[in-house]
PDB file of C-alpha atoms in Angstrom:
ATOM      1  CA  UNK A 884      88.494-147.712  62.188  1.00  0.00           C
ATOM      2  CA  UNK A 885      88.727-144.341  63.136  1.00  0.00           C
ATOM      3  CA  UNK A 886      92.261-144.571  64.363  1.00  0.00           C
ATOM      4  CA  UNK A 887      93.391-145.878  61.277  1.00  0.00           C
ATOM      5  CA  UNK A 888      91.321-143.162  59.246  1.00  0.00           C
ATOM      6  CA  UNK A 889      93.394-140.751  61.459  1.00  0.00           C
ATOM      7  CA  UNK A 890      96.476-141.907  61.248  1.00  0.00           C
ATOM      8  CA  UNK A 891      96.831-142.115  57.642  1.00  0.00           C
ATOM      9  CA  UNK A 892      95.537-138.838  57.276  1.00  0.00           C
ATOM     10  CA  UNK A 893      98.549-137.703  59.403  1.00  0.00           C
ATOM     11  CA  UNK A 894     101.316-140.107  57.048  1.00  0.00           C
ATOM     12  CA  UNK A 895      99.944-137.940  54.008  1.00  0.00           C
ATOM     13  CA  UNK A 896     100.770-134.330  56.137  1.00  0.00           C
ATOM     14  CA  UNK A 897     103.211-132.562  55.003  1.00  0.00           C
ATOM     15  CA  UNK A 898     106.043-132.124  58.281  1.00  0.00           C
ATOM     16  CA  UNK A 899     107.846-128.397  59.038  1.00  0.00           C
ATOM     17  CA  UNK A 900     110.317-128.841  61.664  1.00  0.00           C
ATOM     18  CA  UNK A 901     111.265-126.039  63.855  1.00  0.00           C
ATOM     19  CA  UNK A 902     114.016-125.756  66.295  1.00  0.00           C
ATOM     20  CA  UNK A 903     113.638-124.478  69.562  1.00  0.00           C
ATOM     21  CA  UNK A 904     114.866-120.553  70.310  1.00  0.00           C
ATOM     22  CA  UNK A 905     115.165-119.832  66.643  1.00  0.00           C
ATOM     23  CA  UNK A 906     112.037-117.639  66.728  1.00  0.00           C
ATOM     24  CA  UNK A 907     110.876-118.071  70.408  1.00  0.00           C
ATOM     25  CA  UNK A 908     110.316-120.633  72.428  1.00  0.00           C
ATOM     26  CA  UNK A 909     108.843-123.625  71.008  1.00  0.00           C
ATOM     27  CA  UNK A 910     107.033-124.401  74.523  1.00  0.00           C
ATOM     28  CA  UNK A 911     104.857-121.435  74.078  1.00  0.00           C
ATOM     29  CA  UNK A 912     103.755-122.450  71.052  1.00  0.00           C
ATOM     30  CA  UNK A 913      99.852-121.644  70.058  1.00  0.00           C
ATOM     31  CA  UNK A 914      98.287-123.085  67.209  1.00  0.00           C
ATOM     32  CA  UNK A 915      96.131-119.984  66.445  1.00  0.00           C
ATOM     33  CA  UNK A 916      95.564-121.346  62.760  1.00  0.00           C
ATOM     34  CA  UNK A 917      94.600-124.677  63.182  1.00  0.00           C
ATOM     35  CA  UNK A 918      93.295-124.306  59.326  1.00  0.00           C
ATOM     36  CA  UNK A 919      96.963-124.272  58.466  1.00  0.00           C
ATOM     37  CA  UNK A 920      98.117-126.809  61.260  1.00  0.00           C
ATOM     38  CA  UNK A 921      96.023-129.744  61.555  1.00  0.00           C
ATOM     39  CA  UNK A 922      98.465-130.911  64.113  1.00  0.00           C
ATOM     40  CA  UNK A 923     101.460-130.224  66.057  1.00  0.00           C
ATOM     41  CA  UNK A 924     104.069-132.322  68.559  1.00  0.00           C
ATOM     42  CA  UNK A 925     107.075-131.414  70.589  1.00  0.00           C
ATOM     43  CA  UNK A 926     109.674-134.048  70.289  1.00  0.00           C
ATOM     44  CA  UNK A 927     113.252-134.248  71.389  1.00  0.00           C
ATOM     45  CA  UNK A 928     113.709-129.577  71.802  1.00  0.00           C
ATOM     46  CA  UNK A 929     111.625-129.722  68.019  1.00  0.00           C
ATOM     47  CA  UNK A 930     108.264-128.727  66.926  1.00  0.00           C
ATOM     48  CA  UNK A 931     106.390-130.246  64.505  1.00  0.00           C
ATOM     49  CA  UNK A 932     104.124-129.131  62.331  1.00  0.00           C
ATOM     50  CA  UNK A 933     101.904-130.698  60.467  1.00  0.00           C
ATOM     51  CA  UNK A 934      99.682-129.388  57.168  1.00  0.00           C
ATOM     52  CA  UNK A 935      98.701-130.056  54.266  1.00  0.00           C
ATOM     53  CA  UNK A 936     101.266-129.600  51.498  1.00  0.00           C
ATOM     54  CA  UNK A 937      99.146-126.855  49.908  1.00  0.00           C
ATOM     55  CA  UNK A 938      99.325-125.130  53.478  1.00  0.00           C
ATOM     56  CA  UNK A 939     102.745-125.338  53.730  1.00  0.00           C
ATOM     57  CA  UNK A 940     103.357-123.672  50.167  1.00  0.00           C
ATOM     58  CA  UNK A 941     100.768-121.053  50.821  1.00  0.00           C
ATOM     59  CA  UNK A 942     102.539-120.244  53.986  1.00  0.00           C
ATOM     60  CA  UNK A 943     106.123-120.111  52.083  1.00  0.00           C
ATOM     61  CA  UNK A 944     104.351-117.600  49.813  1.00  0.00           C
ATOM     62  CA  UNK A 945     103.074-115.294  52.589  1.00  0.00           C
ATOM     63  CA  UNK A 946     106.376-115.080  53.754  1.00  0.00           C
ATOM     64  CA  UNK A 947     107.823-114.238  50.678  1.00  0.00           C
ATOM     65  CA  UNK A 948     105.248-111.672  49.731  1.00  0.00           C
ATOM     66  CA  UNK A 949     106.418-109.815  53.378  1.00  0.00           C
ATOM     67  CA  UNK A 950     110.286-109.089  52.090  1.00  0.00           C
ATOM     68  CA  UNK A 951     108.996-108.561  48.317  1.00  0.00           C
ATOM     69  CA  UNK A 952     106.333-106.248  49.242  1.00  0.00           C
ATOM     70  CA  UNK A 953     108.896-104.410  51.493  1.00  0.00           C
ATOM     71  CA  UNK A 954     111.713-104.007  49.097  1.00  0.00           C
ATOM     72  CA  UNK A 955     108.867-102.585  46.597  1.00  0.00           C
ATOM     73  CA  UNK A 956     108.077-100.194  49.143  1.00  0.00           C
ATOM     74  CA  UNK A 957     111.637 -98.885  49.552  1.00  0.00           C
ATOM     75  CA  UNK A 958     111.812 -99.380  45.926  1.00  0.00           C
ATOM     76  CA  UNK A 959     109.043 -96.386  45.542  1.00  0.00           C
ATOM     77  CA  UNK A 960     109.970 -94.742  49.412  1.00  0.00           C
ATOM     78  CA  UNK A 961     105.559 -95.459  49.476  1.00  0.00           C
ATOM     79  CA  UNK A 962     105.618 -95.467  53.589  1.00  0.00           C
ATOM     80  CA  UNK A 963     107.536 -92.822  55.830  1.00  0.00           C
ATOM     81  CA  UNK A 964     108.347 -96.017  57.964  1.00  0.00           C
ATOM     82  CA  UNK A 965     110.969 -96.731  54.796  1.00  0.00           C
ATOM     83  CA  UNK A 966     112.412 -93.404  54.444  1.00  0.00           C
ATOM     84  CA  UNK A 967     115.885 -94.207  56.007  1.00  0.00           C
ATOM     85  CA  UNK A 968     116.184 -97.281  53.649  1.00  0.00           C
ATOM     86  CA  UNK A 969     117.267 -96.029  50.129  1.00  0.00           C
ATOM     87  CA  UNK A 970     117.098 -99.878  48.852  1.00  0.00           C
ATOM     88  CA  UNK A 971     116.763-103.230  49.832  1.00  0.00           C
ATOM     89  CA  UNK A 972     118.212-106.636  48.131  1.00  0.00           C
ATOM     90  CA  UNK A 973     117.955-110.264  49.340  1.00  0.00           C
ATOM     91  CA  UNK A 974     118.918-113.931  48.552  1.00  0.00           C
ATOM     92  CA  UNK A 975     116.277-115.738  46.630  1.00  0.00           C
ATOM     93  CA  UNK A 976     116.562-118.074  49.462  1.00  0.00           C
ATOM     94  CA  UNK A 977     116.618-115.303  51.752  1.00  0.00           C
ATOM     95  CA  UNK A 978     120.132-116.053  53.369  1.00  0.00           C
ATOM     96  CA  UNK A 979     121.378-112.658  52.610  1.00  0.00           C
ATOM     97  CA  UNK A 980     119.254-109.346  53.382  1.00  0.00           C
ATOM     98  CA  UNK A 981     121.509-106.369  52.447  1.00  0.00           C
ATOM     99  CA  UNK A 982     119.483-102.926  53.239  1.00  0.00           C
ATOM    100  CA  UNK A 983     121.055 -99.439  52.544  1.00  0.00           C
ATOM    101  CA  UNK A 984     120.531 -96.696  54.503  1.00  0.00           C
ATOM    102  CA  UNK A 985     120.883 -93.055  55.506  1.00  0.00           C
ATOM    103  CA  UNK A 986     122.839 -93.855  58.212  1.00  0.00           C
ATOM    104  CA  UNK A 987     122.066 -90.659  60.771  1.00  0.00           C
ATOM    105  CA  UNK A 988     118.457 -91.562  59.949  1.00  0.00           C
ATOM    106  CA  UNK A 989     118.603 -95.321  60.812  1.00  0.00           C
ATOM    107  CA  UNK A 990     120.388 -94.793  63.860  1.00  0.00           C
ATOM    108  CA  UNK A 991     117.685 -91.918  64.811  1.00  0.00           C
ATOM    109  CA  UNK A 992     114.568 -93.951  63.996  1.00  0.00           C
ATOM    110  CA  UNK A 993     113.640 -97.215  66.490  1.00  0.00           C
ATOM    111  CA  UNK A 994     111.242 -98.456  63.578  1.00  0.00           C
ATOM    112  CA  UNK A 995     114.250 -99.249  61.039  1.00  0.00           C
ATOM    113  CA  UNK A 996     115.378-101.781  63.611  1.00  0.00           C
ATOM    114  CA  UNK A 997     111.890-103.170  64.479  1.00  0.00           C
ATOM    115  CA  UNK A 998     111.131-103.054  60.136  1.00  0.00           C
ATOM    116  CA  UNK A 999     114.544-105.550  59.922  1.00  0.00           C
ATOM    117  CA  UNK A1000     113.283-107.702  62.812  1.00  0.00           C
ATOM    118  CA  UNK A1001     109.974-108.628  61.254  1.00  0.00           C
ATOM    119  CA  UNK A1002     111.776-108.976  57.563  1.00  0.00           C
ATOM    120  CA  UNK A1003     114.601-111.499  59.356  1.00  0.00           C
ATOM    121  CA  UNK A1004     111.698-112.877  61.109  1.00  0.00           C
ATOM    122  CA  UNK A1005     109.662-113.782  57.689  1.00  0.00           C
ATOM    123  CA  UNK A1006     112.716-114.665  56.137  1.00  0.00           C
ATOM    124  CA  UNK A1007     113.581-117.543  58.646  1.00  0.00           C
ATOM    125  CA  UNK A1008     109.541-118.748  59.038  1.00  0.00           C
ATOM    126  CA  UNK A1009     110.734-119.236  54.972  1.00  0.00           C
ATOM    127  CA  UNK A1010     113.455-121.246  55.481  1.00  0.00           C
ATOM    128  CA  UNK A1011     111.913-123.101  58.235  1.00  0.00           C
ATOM    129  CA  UNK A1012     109.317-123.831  56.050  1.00  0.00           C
ATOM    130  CA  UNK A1013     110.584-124.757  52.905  1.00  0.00           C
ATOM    131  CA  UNK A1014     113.055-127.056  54.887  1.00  0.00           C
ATOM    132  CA  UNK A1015     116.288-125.251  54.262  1.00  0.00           C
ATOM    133  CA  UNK A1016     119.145-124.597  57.043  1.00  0.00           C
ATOM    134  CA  UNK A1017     118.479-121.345  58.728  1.00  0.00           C
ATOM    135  CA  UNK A1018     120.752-118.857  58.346  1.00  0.00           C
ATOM    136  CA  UNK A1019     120.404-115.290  57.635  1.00  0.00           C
ATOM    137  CA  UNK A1020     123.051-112.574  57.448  1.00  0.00           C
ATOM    138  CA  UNK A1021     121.635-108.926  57.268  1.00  0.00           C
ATOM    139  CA  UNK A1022     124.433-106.396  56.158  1.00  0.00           C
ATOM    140  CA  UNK A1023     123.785-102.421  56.074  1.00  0.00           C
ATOM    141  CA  UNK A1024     125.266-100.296  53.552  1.00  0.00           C
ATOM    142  CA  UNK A1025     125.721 -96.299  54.419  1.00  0.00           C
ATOM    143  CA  UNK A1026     124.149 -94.577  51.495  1.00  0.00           C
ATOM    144  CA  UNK A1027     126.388 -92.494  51.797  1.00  0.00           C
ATOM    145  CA  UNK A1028     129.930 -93.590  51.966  1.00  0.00           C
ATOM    146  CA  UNK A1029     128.974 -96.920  50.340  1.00  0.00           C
ATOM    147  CA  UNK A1030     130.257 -98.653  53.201  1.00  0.00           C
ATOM    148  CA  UNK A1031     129.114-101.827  55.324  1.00  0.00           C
ATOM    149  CA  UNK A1032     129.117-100.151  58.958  1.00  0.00           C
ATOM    150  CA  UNK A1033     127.053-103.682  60.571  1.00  0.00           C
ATOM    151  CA  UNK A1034     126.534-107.104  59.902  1.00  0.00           C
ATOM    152  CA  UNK A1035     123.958-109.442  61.866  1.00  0.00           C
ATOM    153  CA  UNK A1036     123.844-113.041  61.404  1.00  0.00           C
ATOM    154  CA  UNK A1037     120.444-115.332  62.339  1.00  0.00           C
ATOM    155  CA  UNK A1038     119.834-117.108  64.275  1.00  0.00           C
ATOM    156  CA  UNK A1039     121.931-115.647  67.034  1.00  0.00           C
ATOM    157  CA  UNK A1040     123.652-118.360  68.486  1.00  0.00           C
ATOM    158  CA  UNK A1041     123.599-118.217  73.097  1.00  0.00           C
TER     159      UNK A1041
END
């Protein structure tokens, strides 16, 4: 009986699939919120996660709040980590992250890189998550000149 219990209780999970290498190795995966992720499997170079459908939304809107709450913060220059970024636009879907910048000063300052890194980062858990293709291409603008002077596209292909 309490195999069946169990395994109907899985059938009515909700299922986020995520590739291997896209944001680390699957094989070192931890489940350090096991109120989110009642269960996980690797199958075939995937992981699977599974939750509760209201887990999986609630994690969709955490990352979500990360880029919004960042592109306010540019928006009103609130942090001095922000102060090379003069404004920040995205995708609703998060496909496209465009930041402009004070060039000298984003080239000076190590944060701006590691900033973009945990925005791209949040922006493909999304995707992952809400069961879109990942894809993300990040394009800075020189305040300046007005000029795109570097693209990135995620996830980098090897």
């Amino acid at each position: 009986m309490k195999i069946n219990h169990l395994s109907e209780k899985m059938a009515n999970l909700s299922v986020v699939e995520v590739p291997d290498g896209v944001i680390g190795s699957i094989h070192r995966f931890r489940n350090y919120d096991p109120t989110r992720i009642i269960h996980y499997e690797l199958k075939e170079n995937r992981l699977f996660l599974f939750m509760d459908e209201e887990k999986r939304l609630e994690a969709m809107t955490e990352f979500r709040s990360t880029l919004e709450a960042f592109h306010y913060e540019v928006g009103r220059g609130v942090r001095p980590e922000v102060e090379a970024f003069y404004h920040f636009d995205y995708q609703e879907d998060f496909t496209e992250l465009t930041f402009t910048v004070d060039r000298l000063e984003y080239e000076q300052d190590i944060t701006a890189e590691m900033i973009e890194m945990s925005i791209v980062e949040d922006a493909i858990k999304y995707q992952i998550y809400s069961r879109k293709p990942i894809r993300v291409q990040v394009t800075y603008i020189d305040y300046a000149t007005k000029r795109v002077f570097e693209q990135r596209n995620y996830p980098v292909t090897r």
